[in-house]
XYZ file of C-alpha atoms in Angstrom:
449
model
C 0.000 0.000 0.000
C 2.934 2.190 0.534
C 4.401 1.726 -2.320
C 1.059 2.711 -4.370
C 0.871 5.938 -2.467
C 4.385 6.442 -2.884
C 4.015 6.171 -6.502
C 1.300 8.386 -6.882
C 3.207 10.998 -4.940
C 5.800 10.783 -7.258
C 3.679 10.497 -10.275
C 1.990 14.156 -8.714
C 5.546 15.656 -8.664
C 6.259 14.545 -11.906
C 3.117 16.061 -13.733
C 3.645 19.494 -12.145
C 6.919 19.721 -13.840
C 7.845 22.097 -16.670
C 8.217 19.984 -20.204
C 11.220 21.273 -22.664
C 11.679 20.044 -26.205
C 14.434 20.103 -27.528
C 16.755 18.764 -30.293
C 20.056 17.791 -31.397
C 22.058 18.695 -34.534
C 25.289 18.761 -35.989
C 27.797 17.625 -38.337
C 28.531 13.990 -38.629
C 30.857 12.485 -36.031
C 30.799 15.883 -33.723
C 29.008 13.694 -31.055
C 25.208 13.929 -31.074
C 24.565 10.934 -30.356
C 27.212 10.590 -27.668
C 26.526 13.729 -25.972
C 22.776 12.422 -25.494
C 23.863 8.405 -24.223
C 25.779 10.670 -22.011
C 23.010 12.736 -20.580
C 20.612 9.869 -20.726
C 23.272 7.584 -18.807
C 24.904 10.139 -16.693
C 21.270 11.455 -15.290
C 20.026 8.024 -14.791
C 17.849 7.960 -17.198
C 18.848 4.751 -19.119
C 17.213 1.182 -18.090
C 18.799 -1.534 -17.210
C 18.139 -4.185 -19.991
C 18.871 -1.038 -22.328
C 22.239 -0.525 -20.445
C 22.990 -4.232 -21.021
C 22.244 -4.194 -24.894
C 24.333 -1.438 -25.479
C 27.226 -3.327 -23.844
C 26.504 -6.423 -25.979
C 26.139 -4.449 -29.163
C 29.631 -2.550 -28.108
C 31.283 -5.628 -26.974
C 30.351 -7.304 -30.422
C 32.270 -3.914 -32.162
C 35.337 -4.776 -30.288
C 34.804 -1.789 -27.961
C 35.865 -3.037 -24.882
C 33.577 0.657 -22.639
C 29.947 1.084 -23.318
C 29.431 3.113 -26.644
C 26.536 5.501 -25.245
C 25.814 6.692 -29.168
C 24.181 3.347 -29.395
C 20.650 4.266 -26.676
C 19.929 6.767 -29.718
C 21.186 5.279 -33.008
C 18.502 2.583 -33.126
C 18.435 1.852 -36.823
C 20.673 -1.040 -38.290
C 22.206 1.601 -40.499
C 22.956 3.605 -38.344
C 25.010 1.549 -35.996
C 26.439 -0.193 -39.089
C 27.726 3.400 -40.200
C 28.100 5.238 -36.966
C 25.551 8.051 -37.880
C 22.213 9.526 -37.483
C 19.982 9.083 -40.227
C 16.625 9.438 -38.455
C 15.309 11.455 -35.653
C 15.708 9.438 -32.528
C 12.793 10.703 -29.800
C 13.524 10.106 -26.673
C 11.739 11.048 -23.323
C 13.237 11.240 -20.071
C 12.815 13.382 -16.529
C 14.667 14.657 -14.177
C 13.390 15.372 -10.626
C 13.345 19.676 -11.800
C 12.085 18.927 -15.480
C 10.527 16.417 -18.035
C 12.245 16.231 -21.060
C 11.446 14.880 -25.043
C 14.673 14.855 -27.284
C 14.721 15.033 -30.665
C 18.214 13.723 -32.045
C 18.218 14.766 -35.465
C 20.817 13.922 -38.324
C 24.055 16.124 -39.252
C 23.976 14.937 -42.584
C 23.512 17.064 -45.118
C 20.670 14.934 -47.180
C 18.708 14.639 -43.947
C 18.517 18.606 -43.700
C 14.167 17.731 -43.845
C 14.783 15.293 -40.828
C 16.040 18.121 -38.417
C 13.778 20.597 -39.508
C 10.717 18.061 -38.713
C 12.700 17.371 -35.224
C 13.231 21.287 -34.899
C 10.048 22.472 -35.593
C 8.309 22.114 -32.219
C 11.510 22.748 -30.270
C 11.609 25.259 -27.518
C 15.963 24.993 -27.857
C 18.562 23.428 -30.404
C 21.974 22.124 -28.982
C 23.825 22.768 -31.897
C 27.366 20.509 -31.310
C 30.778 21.469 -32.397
C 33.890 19.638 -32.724
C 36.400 21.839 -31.058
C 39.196 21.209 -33.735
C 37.141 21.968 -36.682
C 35.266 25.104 -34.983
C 32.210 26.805 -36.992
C 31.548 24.966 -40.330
C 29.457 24.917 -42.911
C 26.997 22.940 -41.418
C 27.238 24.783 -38.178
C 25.922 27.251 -40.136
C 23.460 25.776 -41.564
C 21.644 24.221 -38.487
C 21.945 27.520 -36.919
C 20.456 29.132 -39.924
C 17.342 26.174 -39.311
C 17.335 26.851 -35.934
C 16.774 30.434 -36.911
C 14.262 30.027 -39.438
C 11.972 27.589 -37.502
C 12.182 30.485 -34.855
C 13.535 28.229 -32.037
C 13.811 30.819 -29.213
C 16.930 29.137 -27.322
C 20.214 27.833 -29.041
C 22.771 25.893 -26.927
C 26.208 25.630 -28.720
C 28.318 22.618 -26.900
C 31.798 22.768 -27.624
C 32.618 19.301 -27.732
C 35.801 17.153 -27.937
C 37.330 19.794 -25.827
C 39.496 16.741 -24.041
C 40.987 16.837 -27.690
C 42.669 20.267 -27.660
C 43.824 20.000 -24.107
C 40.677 21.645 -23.054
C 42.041 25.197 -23.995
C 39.933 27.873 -23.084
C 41.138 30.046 -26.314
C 40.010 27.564 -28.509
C 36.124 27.195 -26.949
C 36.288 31.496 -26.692
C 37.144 31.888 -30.607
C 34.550 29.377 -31.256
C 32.012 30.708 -29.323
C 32.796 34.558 -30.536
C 32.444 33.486 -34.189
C 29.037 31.258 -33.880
C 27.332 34.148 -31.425
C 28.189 36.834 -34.413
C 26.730 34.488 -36.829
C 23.709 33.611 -34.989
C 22.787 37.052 -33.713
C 22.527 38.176 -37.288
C 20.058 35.618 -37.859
C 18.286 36.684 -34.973
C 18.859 34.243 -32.411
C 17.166 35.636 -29.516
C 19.188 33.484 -26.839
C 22.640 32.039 -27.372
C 24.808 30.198 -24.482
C 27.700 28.185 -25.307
C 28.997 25.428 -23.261
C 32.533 23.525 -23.553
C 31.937 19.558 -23.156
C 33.443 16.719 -23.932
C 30.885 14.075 -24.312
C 32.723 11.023 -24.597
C 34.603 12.083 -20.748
C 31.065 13.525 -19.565
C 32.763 16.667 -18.633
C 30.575 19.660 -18.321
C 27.210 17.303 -19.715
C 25.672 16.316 -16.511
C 28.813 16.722 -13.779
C 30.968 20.016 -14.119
C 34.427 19.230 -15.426
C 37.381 18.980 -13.117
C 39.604 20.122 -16.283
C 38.139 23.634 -17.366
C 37.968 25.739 -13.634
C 37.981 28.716 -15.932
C 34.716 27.989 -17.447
C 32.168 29.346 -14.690
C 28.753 28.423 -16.709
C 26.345 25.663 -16.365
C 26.186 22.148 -17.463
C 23.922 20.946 -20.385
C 21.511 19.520 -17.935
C 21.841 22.253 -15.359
C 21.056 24.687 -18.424
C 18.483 22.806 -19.537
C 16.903 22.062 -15.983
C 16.633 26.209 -15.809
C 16.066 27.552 -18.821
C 13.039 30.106 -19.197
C 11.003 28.085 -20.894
C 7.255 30.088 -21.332
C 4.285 27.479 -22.378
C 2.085 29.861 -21.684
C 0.800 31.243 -24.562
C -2.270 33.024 -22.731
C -0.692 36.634 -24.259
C -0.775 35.517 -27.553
C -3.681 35.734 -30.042
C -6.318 33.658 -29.310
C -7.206 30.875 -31.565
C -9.169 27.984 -31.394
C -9.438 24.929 -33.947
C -12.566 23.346 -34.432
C -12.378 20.378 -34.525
C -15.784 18.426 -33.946
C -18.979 20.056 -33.305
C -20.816 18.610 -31.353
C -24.680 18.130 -30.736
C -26.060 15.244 -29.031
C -29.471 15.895 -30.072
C -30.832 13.787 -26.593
C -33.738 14.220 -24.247
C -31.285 15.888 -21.537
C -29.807 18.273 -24.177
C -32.090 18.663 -26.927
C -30.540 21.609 -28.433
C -27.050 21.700 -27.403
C -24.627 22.467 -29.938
C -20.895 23.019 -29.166
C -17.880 23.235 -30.893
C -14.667 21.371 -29.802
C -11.230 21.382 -29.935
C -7.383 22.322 -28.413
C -6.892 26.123 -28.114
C -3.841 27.070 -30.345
C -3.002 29.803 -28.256
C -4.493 32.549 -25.946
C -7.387 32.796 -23.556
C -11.113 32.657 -24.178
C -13.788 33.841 -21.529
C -17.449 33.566 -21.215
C -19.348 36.671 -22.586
C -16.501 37.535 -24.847
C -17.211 38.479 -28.115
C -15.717 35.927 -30.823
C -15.783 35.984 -34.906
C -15.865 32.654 -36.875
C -13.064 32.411 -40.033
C -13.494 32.541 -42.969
C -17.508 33.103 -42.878
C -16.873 36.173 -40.532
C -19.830 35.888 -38.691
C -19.746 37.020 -34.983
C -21.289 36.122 -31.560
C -20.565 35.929 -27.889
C -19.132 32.981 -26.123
C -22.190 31.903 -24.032
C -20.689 28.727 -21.740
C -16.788 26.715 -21.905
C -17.066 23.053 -21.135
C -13.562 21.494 -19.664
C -13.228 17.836 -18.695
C -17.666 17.751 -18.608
C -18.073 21.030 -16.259
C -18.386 24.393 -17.245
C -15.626 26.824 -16.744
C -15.736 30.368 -16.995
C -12.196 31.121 -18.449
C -10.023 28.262 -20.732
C -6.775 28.496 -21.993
C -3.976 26.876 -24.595
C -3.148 23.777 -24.733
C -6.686 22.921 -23.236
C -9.206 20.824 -25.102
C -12.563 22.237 -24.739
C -16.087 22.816 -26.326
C -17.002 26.671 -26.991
C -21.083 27.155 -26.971
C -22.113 30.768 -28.757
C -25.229 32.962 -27.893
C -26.162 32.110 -31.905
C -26.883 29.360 -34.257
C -23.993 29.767 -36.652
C -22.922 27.126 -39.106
C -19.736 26.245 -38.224
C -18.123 23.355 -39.616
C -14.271 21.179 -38.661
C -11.776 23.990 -40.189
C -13.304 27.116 -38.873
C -11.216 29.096 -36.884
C -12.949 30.736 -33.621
C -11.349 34.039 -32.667
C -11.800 37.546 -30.688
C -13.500 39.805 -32.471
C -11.307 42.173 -31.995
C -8.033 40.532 -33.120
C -9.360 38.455 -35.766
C -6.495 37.822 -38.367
C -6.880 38.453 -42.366
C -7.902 35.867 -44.330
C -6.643 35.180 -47.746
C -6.546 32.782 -50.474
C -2.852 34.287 -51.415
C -0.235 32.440 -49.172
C 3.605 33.162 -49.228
C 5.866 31.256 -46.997
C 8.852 29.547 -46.457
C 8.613 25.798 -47.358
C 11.497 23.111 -46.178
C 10.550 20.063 -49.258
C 10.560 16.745 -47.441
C 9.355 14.624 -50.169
C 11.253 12.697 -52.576
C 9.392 14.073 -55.775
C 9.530 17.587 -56.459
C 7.359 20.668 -55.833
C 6.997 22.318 -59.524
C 5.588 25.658 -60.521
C 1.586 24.752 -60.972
C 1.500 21.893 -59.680
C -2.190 21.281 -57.543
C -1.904 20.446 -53.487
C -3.379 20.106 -50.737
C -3.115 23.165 -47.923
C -3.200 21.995 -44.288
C -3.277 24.218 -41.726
C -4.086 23.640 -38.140
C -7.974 21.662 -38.595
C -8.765 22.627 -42.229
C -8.149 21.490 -46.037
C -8.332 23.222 -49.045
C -7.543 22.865 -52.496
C -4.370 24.775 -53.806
C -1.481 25.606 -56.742
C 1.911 26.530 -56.551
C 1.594 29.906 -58.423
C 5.200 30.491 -58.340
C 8.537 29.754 -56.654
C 10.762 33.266 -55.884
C 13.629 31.553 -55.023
C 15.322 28.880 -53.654
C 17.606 29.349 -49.873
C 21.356 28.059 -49.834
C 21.703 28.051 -45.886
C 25.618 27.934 -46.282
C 25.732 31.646 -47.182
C 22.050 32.517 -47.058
C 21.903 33.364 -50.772
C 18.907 33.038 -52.591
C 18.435 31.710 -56.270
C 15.679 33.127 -58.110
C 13.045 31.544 -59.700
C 14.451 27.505 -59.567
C 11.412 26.031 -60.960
C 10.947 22.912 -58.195
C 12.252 22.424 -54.921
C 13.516 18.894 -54.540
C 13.999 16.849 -51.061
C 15.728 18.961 -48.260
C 15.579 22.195 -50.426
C 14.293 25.600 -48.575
C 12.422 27.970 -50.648
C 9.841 30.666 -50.823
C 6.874 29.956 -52.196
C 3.300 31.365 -53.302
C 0.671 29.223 -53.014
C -3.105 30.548 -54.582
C -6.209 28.154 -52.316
C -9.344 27.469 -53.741
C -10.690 29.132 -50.376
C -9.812 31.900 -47.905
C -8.089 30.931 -44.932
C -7.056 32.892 -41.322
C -3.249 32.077 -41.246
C -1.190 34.127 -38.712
C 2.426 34.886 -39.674
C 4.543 32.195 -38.480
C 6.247 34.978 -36.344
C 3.598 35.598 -34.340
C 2.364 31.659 -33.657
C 4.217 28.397 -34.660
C 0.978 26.939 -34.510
C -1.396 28.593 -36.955
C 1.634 30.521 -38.846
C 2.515 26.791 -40.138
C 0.816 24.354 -42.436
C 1.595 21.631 -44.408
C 1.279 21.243 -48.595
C 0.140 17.531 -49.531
C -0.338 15.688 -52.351
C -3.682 14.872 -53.474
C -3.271 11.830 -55.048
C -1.690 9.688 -52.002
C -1.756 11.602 -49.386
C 2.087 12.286 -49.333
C 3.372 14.974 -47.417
C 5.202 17.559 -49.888
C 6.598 20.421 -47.965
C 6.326 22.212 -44.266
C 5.248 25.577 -44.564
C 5.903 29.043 -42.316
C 3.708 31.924 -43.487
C 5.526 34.884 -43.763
C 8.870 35.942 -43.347
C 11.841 33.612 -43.361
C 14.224 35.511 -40.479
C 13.631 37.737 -37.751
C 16.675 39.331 -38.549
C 16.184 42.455 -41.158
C 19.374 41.252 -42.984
C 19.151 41.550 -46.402
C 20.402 38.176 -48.424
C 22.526 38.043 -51.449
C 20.892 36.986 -54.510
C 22.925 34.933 -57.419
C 22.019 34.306 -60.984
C 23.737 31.202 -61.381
C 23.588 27.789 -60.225
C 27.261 28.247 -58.541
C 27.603 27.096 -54.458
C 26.209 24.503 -52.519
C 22.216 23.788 -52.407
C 20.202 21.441 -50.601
């Protein structure tokens, strides 16, 4: 019996904990995957049977220590090569935090796999090897990082038992990828020297850098701001099912359901229904079968209105007075994750948030080269891992915030009618926050995705 209570205690304490996401990236063989068996291991967050594999599967390599890349590299070609191919989720807590990881790739053709582990990421670790310093593809998972608006970046130094743990080398590092991040617009930036394979400065401060003063990557990710609340922010609701029992207890009751996007709604608030534009008042909130007065995001609820209005799964529910615009003219930033191309006219699907409409690719402006954030104009297609603006014309209005302003109903997804396929992940409106202004080349000359 003791035991049961104790668990539920524990269980209690563990739900009232903040939850961070965040994700992994960097180039191949800078230590991803080591740096998170480390923090799994190291904050006892590993099980024993998955302990014991991983010192079978390392013991068959020859290895005679534990190879903690292994309790995230879970496909056969991945431990056959050594690398991250897909994103590896993993969830684990700590008694100050729960955590979900996303490990995603470093390689360069899995660019689409770490922006689909990014997207929903509160921070990006973004790992270094301290003898090669900031590299291409440094630069280009900051620039993701940047462009998905992810509002904390971690750079971890690692290797750092490799250059004798030299505080010169981790400073010029960290000097060169803060410059290069701030001009994306990186709102938050701390760097960290590690050395993942030792465990020095991952879960334990190291015993070899006293001149680094900072927190460890668990300490920093134990106490970073991390706001869920999203009460500020417009409010938006979903719908997702409307509901109407049609019984002898509630004969008329009709209500209209789903997960508040973001912001606050309130009995006897005015609200406007997208795209119809119709208005009314919210009359009653039911939460969990009572009635609330007040409901906020992430909450699942049902919204009743003084007024019979047909509404219909798609339909956006919003204050009246900060109702966005609705158009059938959408530009955005797209990342391509499919394997065939997205052309110039070609017909989609639109999906954003609960509702899907019928849509064309009216153009393609240009196509993003992350390396040096140079755009080529007017590329035709986008193929698999390429970035690129795009307009998009839907066969009906919809109420898309900028992506700026909401993660949530600034993105959407383009899909192919014929299978279902997911095409491209979209973010309406401007690529950076930064105001830089990008280079522009005529030719086909540099690197692309």
């Amino acid at each position: 019996m003791a035991n049961s209570v104790d668990t539920a205690v524990q269980l209690a304490d563990l739900s009232a904990t903040t939850l961070l996401r965040f994700a992994t990236a960097g180039s191949v063989d800078d230590g991803k995957s080591t740096l998170v068996g480390r923090l799994l291991h190291d904050s006892k967050s590993v099980l024993t049977d998955q302990l014991e594999a991983v010192e079978a599967a390392s013991l068959k390599r020859g290895q005679e220590a534990p190879d903690l890349a292994l309790l995230t590299d879970g496909l056969r070609a991945e431990r056959e090569q050594g690398i991250t191919i897909d994103v590896a989720y993993r969830y684990f807590a700590t008694p100050r935090r729960r955590f979900i990881l996303a490990d995603t790739p470093g390689h360069v053709q899995y660019t689409r796999n770490m922006v689909t582990g990014a997207s929903t990421a509160d921070l990006a670790v973004v790992l270094v090897d301290a003898r090669n310093g900031v590299i291409e593809q440094t630069r280009r998972h900051a620039a993701v990082a940047a462009l998905l608006r992810v509002p904390h970046v971690v750079l971890a130094v690692n290797k750092m038992d490799l250059v004798a743990y030299e505080e010169k080398v981790f400073a010029k590092i960290a000097e060169e990828f803060t410059a290069y991040a701030g001009e994306l617009g990186v709102p938050e930036i701390t760097a960290i020297p590690i050395s993942a394979l030792a465990g020095d400065n991952v879960v334990e401060p190291s015993a070899n850098m006293d001149w680094y003063g900072g927190p460890t990557v668990l300490e920093h990710l134990e106490t970073v701001p991390v706001s869920h609340d999203l009460t500020s922010c417009h409010a938006r609701l979903p719908v997702q099912y409307v509901i109407r029992p049609q019984t002898a207890e509630l004969p008329d009751y009709r209500g209209y359901a789903g997960q508040i996007a973001a912001g606050t709604f309130r009995v006897g608030e005015p609200v406007t229904v997208l795209p119809s534009g119709r208005t009314s008042r919210i009359a009653g909130i039911d939460l969990l079968g009572e009635s609330v007065d007040i409901a906020w995001t992430p909450q699942s609820v049902t919204l009743l209105l003084e007024d019979d209005i047909d509404i219909s799964r798609g339909d956006l529910i919003v204050p009246s007075g900060d109702a966005p615009a609705t158009t059938q003219d959408v530009e955005a930033t797209v990342c391509h994750v499919a394997d065939q191309p997205l052309t110039v006219g070609q017909r989609v699907l639109l999906k954003h948030t609960t509702r899907t409409v019928k849509a064309i690719v009216k153009e393609i402006p240009s196509r993003l080269t992350l390396d040096d954030l140079s755009q080529h104009p007017h590329p035709g297609q986008l193929v698999a891992n390429d970035i690129g603006r795009v307009k998009v014309r839907t066969a009906e209005p919809l109420a898309l915030d900028s992506y700026a302003d909401s993660r949530r109903t600034g993105s959407f997804l383009l899909i192919d009618p014929a299978d279902g396929t997911t095409l491209a992940a979209g973010m309406a409106g401007e690529s950076f926050a930064t105001h830089k202004v990008l280079n522009t080349v005529e030719d086909e000359a540099g690197w692309d995705f």
